[in-house]
Coordinates of C-alpha atoms and ligand atoms in Angstrom, one line a residue:
M1 CA -10.2 -14.7 25.4
S2 CA -7.0 -16.8 25.7
E3 CA -3.6 -15.0 25.8
T4 CA -2.3 -17.4 23.0
A5 CA -5.2 -16.4 20.7
Q6 CA -4.5 -12.7 21.3
N7 CA -0.8 -13.1 20.8
N8 CA -1.4 -15.0 17.5
F9 CA -3.7 -12.2 16.4
E10 CA -1.1 -9.5 17.2
E11 CA 1.5 -11.5 15.2
I12 CA -0.7 -11.9 12.1
K13 CA -1.9 -8.3 12.3
H14 CA 1.6 -7.0 12.4
L15 CA 2.6 -9.1 9.4
A16 CA -0.4 -7.9 7.4
E17 CA 0.2 -4.3 8.3
Q18 CA 3.8 -4.6 7.2
G19 CA 2.5 -5.8 3.9
G20 CA 0.2 -2.7 3.6
A21 CA -3.0 -3.7 5.4
V22 CA -5.0 -0.9 7.1
K23 CA -7.5 -3.2 8.9
V24 CA -7.4 -6.8 10.1
G25 CA -10.1 -8.7 11.9
I26 CA -11.1 -12.2 12.8
A27 CA -14.5 -13.8 12.0
G28 CA -15.6 -17.0 13.7
I29 CA -16.9 -19.3 11.0
E30 CA -20.5 -19.8 12.0
P31 CA -23.3 -21.4 9.8
K32 CA -24.6 -17.8 9.1
L33 CA -21.3 -16.9 7.5
K34 CA -20.7 -20.3 5.9
R35 CA -23.7 -19.7 3.6
Y36 CA -21.5 -17.3 1.7
F37 CA -18.8 -19.9 1.1
D38 CA -18.7 -22.2 -1.9
L39 CA -16.1 -24.8 -1.0
T40 CA -16.2 -28.6 -1.5
P41 CA -16.1 -30.7 1.7
G42 CA -12.4 -31.5 0.9
E43 CA -11.6 -27.8 0.6
F44 CA -13.5 -26.7 3.6
Q45 CA -12.2 -29.1 6.3
S46 CA -12.5 -27.7 9.8
W47 CA -11.7 -24.0 9.6
P48 CA -12.9 -22.3 12.7
Y49 CA -11.7 -18.8 11.8
A50 CA -11.4 -16.4 8.8
I51 CA -8.9 -13.6 8.8
S52 CA -10.2 -10.6 7.0
V53 CA -7.7 -8.0 5.6
A54 CA -8.4 -4.6 4.0
V55 CA -6.0 -2.4 2.0
R56 CA -6.8 1.2 1.3
L57 CA -7.1 2.5 -2.3
S58 CA -5.5 5.7 -3.5
R59 CA -7.9 8.6 -3.2
A60 CA -6.0 10.4 -6.0
V61 CA -6.7 7.5 -8.4
L62 CA -10.4 7.3 -7.4
E63 CA -10.8 11.0 -7.6
S64 CA -9.4 10.9 -11.2
L65 CA -12.5 8.9 -12.2
D66 CA -15.1 10.9 -14.0
D67 CA -17.9 8.7 -15.4
R68 CA -16.1 5.4 -16.3
P69 CA -13.1 3.3 -15.3
T70 CA -9.7 4.6 -16.7
H71 CA -6.5 2.8 -17.4
L72 CA -5.0 4.4 -14.3
Y73 CA -7.8 2.8 -12.1
K74 CA -7.5 -0.5 -13.9
W75 CA -3.8 -0.8 -13.0
H76 CA -4.5 0.4 -9.5
Y77 CA -7.2 -2.3 -9.1
K78 CA -4.6 -4.9 -10.2
Q79 CA -2.0 -3.5 -7.9
A80 CA -4.4 -3.7 -4.9
N81 CA -5.3 -7.3 -5.8
A82 CA -1.6 -8.2 -6.0
V83 CA -0.8 -6.6 -2.7
L84 CA -3.8 -8.4 -1.0
D85 CA -2.8 -11.8 -2.5
G86 CA 0.8 -11.2 -1.3
I87 CA -0.5 -10.5 2.2
A88 CA -2.7 -13.6 2.2
F89 CA 0.3 -15.7 1.0
A90 CA 2.6 -14.3 3.7
I91 CA -0.1 -15.0 6.4
T92 CA -0.5 -18.5 5.1
N93 CA 3.3 -19.1 5.3
K94 CA 3.5 -17.7 8.8
I95 CA 0.6 -19.8 10.1
Q96 CA 2.2 -23.0 8.6
E97 CA 5.5 -22.1 10.3
M98 CA 3.5 -21.8 13.6
G99 CA 2.3 -25.5 13.0
Y100 CA -1.3 -24.8 11.8
R101 CA -3.1 -24.8 8.5
A102 CA -4.3 -21.9 6.3
L103 CA -6.3 -21.6 3.1
P104 CA -5.8 -18.2 1.3
I105 CA -8.7 -17.1 -0.9
A106 CA -7.6 -14.9 -3.8
A107 CA -8.7 -11.2 -3.8
S108 CA -10.6 -11.2 -7.0
Q109 CA -11.3 -14.5 -8.6
I110 CA -14.7 -15.8 -9.8
L111 CA -15.7 -19.4 -9.1
D112 CA -18.9 -19.6 -11.1
W113 CA -19.4 -17.0 -13.9
K114 CA -23.2 -17.5 -14.0
K115 CA -23.7 -17.1 -10.2
Q116 CA -21.0 -14.4 -10.1
N117 CA -19.7 -15.8 -6.8
A118 CA -16.3 -16.7 -5.4
H119 CA -15.1 -19.5 -3.0
V120 CA -15.7 -17.0 -0.1
S121 CA -17.5 -13.7 0.1
H122 CA -14.9 -11.2 1.3
R123 CA -17.6 -8.7 2.1
H124 CA -19.6 -11.0 4.4
T125 CA -16.4 -12.2 6.1
A126 CA -15.3 -8.6 6.7
V127 CA -18.7 -7.7 8.2
A128 CA -18.5 -10.7 10.5
A129 CA -14.9 -9.8 11.4
G130 CA -16.1 -6.3 12.5
L131 CA -14.3 -4.3 9.8
G132 CA -17.4 -2.4 8.8
W133 CA -20.9 -2.6 7.5
F134 CA -22.8 -3.2 4.2
G135 CA -23.4 0.3 3.0
R136 CA -26.0 1.7 0.6
N137 CA -23.4 1.1 -2.1
N138 CA -23.6 -2.7 -1.3
L139 CA -19.9 -2.6 -0.4
L140 CA -18.1 -3.1 2.9
V141 CA -17.8 0.4 4.3
T142 CA -15.3 1.2 7.0
K143 CA -15.7 4.1 9.3
E144 CA -12.2 5.5 8.5
F145 CA -11.8 4.9 4.8
G146 CA -15.4 4.4 3.6
A147 CA -15.7 1.8 0.8
Q148 CA -12.3 2.8 -0.5
V149 CA -10.8 -0.5 0.5
R150 CA -10.3 -3.9 -1.1
L151 CA -10.4 -7.2 0.8
V152 CA -8.9 -10.6 1.1
T153 CA -9.6 -13.6 3.4
V154 CA -7.5 -16.5 4.9
L155 CA -9.3 -19.4 6.5
T156 CA -7.4 -21.1 9.3
N157 CA -7.3 -23.4 12.4
L158 CA -4.8 -21.1 14.2
P159 CA -6.4 -20.2 17.6
L160 CA -7.5 -16.6 17.2
P161 CA -9.9 -14.2 19.0
A162 CA -13.1 -13.9 16.9
A163 CA -14.8 -10.5 16.8
R164 CA -17.7 -10.4 19.3
E165 CA -19.3 -7.3 17.8
Q166 CA -20.2 -6.1 14.3
A167 CA -20.3 -2.5 13.2
A168 CA -23.7 -0.9 13.1
F169 CA -24.9 0.6 9.8
G170 CA -23.1 3.9 9.7
C171 CA -24.1 5.6 6.4
G172 CA -26.5 7.9 8.2
E173 CA -28.2 10.2 5.8
C174 CA -25.3 9.9 3.2
R175 CA -26.6 9.0 -0.3
R176 CA -23.6 10.1 -2.4
C177 CA -23.2 6.6 -3.9
V178 CA -26.9 6.4 -4.8
D179 CA -26.7 9.8 -6.6
E180 CA -23.3 9.0 -8.3
C181 CA -24.2 5.6 -9.8
P182 CA -24.7 6.2 -13.6
V183 CA -27.3 3.4 -13.9
D184 CA -29.2 3.8 -10.6
V185 CA -28.5 0.4 -9.2
L186 CA -28.4 1.5 -5.5
G187 CA -31.1 2.3 -3.0
E188 CA -31.8 2.6 0.7
S189 CA -29.9 -0.5 1.7
S190 CA -27.6 -3.1 0.2
G191 CA -30.7 -5.3 -0.3
D192 CA -31.9 -2.9 -3.0
F193 CA -28.8 -3.4 -5.2
D194 CA -29.7 -4.2 -8.8
F195 CA -27.2 -6.8 -9.8
D196 CA -28.3 -7.1 -13.4
R197 CA -27.9 -3.5 -14.2
C198 CA -24.5 -3.2 -12.4
F199 CA -23.3 -6.3 -14.2
S200 CA -24.4 -5.0 -17.6
L201 CA -22.6 -1.6 -17.1
L202 CA -19.4 -3.3 -15.9
D203 CA -19.6 -5.7 -18.9
Y204 CA -19.9 -2.7 -21.2
F205 CA -17.0 -0.9 -19.5
S206 CA -14.9 -4.1 -19.7
R207 CA -15.2 -4.1 -23.5
K208 CA -13.7 -0.6 -23.8
K209 CA -10.2 -0.5 -25.3
G210 CA -7.5 -1.5 -22.7
I211 CA -9.9 -2.1 -19.8
G212 CA -10.7 -5.9 -20.1
V213 CA -11.9 -6.3 -16.5
M214 CA -15.3 -5.8 -14.8
I215 CA -14.6 -2.6 -12.9
C216 CA -16.2 0.8 -12.4
G217 CA -15.2 2.4 -9.0
L218 CA -17.7 5.3 -8.9
C219 CA -19.5 4.1 -5.8
Q220 CA -16.2 3.7 -4.0
K221 CA -14.9 7.1 -5.1
V222 CA -17.6 9.0 -3.3
C223 CA -17.9 7.0 -0.1
P224 CA -16.4 8.8 2.9
G225 CA -17.2 6.4 5.7
S226 CA -18.6 7.8 9.0
T227 CA -15.6 9.5 10.7
K228 CA -15.3 12.0 7.8
L229 CA -11.5 12.1 8.0
W230 CA -11.5 13.6 4.5
Ligands
LIG301 C1 -18.3 -11.3 -8.7 C2 -18.0 -10.0 -8.1 C3 -18.6 -8.9 -8.6 C4 -19.8 -8.9 -9.6 C5 -21.1 -8.9 -8.8 C6 -21.3 -10.0 -7.8 C7 -22.4 -9.8 -6.8 N1 -23.3 -10.7 -6.6 O1 -22.4 -8.8 -6.1 C8 -19.7 -7.6 -10.3 C9 -18.8 -7.7 -11.5 C10 -21.0 -6.9 -10.7 C11 -19.0 -6.8 -9.2 C12 -19.0 -5.4 -9.1 C13 -18.3 -4.7 -8.2 N2 -17.3 -5.1 -7.4 CO1 -17.0 -7.0 -7.0 N3 -16.6 -8.8 -6.6 C14 -17.1 -9.9 -7.0 C15 -16.4 -11.1 -6.2 C16 -15.2 -11.6 -7.1 C17 -17.3 -12.2 -5.8 C18 -18.6 -11.7 -5.0 C19 -19.4 -12.9 -4.5 O2 -18.9 -13.9 -4.0 N4 -20.7 -12.8 -4.6 C20 -21.6 -13.8 -4.1 C21 -22.4 -13.3 -2.8 C22 -23.0 -14.4 -2.0 O3 -21.6 -12.6 -1.9 P1 -21.5 -11.0 -1.9 O4 -21.4 -10.6 -3.3 O5 -20.3 -10.7 -1.1 O6 -22.8 -10.5 -1.1 C23 -24.1 -10.3 -1.8 C24 -25.4 -10.7 -1.0 O7 -25.0 -11.4 0.1 C25 -26.2 -9.5 -0.8 N5 -26.3 -8.8 0.6 C26 -25.8 -7.6 0.9 N6 -26.0 -7.3 2.1 C27 -26.6 -8.3 2.7 C28 -27.0 -8.5 4.0 C29 -27.7 -9.7 4.4 C30 -28.1 -9.8 5.8 C31 -27.9 -10.7 3.4 C32 -28.5 -11.9 3.7 C33 -27.4 -10.5 2.0 C34 -26.8 -9.3 1.7 O8 -25.7 -8.5 -1.6 C35 -24.3 -8.8 -1.9 C36 -24.0 -8.3 -3.2 O9 -24.9 -8.7 -4.2 C37 -15.8 -10.3 -4.9 C38 -14.6 -10.9 -4.3 C39 -15.0 -11.9 -3.2 N7 -14.4 -13.1 -3.3 O10 -15.8 -11.6 -2.4 C40 -15.6 -8.8 -5.5 C41 -15.9 -7.7 -4.6 C42 -17.2 -7.9 -3.8 N8 -16.0 -6.6 -5.5 C43 -15.6 -5.4 -5.1 C44 -15.7 -4.2 -5.8 C45 -14.9 -3.0 -5.2 C46 -16.6 -4.1 -6.9 C47 -16.9 -2.8 -7.7 C48 -16.8 -1.5 -7.1 C49 -16.1 -2.8 -9.1 C50 -14.8 -2.2 -9.1 N9 -13.8 -2.8 -8.5 O11 -14.6 -1.1 -9.6 C51 -18.4 -3.1 -8.1 C52 -19.3 -2.7 -7.0 C53 -20.7 -3.2 -7.2 C54 -21.6 -3.0 -6.0 N10 -21.9 -1.8 -5.6 O12 -21.9 -4.0 -5.3 C55 -14.8 -5.6 -3.8 C56 -15.6 -5.0 -2.6 C57 -14.8 -4.2 -1.7 C58 -15.7 -3.5 -0.6 N11 -15.2 -2.4 0.0 O13 -16.7 -4.0 -0.3 C59 -14.7 -7.2 -3.7 C60 -14.8 -7.7 -2.2 C61 -13.3 -7.5 -4.2 C62 -12.1 -7.3 -3.2 N12 -11.2 -8.2 -3.2 O14 -12.1 -6.3 -2.5 N13 -18.3 -7.6 -8.3

């Protein structure tokens, strides 16, 4: 790995951590990952790397959830998105100052309502960057903070050291999320996720007074990760 790439990474990581990030990793953009990108040729250009950033959610907010999203959780979700978008913006500015190009992907924006996809899948990028694994809850699970993280991605041509290894599946025998889900959308692996039922529940929640966004949070609330720090 080149010294320049490592130094660039340290600089970007430091900036992200100052902004509130708890994990930062680099994914090399290989065809396998690019399948989860939906960018026009003009938007894609030649981005060799994706910077994946995670911020941690408040356990107190998540633990206050009973069986549905609350106003407290709604505002926390919005705060997390704003923090992530701020970090992605700051990283973009820094990379441009360094003479390279960067494309920040918003934390929570949908590109195609019918397909329910975004320009870039933050989860797949985070897995490729070594931040964690796809858990039974179908979320990116980190060993330290479980699935209690939200994610953002910045594509760039800044020379960076791409992760060589990905985290192994670390849920072990834990099935808390499977037991917690009010509509049984989870199973033995992320491939068992029942999108239609999850979507219908979140659509129902979003119509509740004062919610207005597709959130739930219960599968995040119960996910401890593998180091069992809490
Ligand atoms: C649209 C969307 C939704 C839709 C569903 C879309 C979908 N297909 O899953 C709905 C509204 C249902 C939803 C629900 C939730 N969401 Co959402 N959502 C998104 C959004 C904006 C786009 C997702 C997207 O691009 N999907 C398209 C497909 C291609 O990519 P994917 O979803 O990442 O991956 C799917 C497949 O690849 C497959 N899969 C899984 N494992 C594997 C493994 C292999 C090898 C393969 C081939 C495929 C595969 O399953 C995945 C999910 O269906 C992202 C933000 C983003 N830009 O990534 C947030 C995001 C995924 N959501 C997030 C969260 C937290 C939630 C909720 C908990 C709601 C909440 N905040 O309270 C629930 C959790 C549902 C669950 N258990 O999966 C977080 C996840 C954080 C994390 N730790 O992983 C994200 C990343 C937002 C963020 N900025 O952090 N979401």
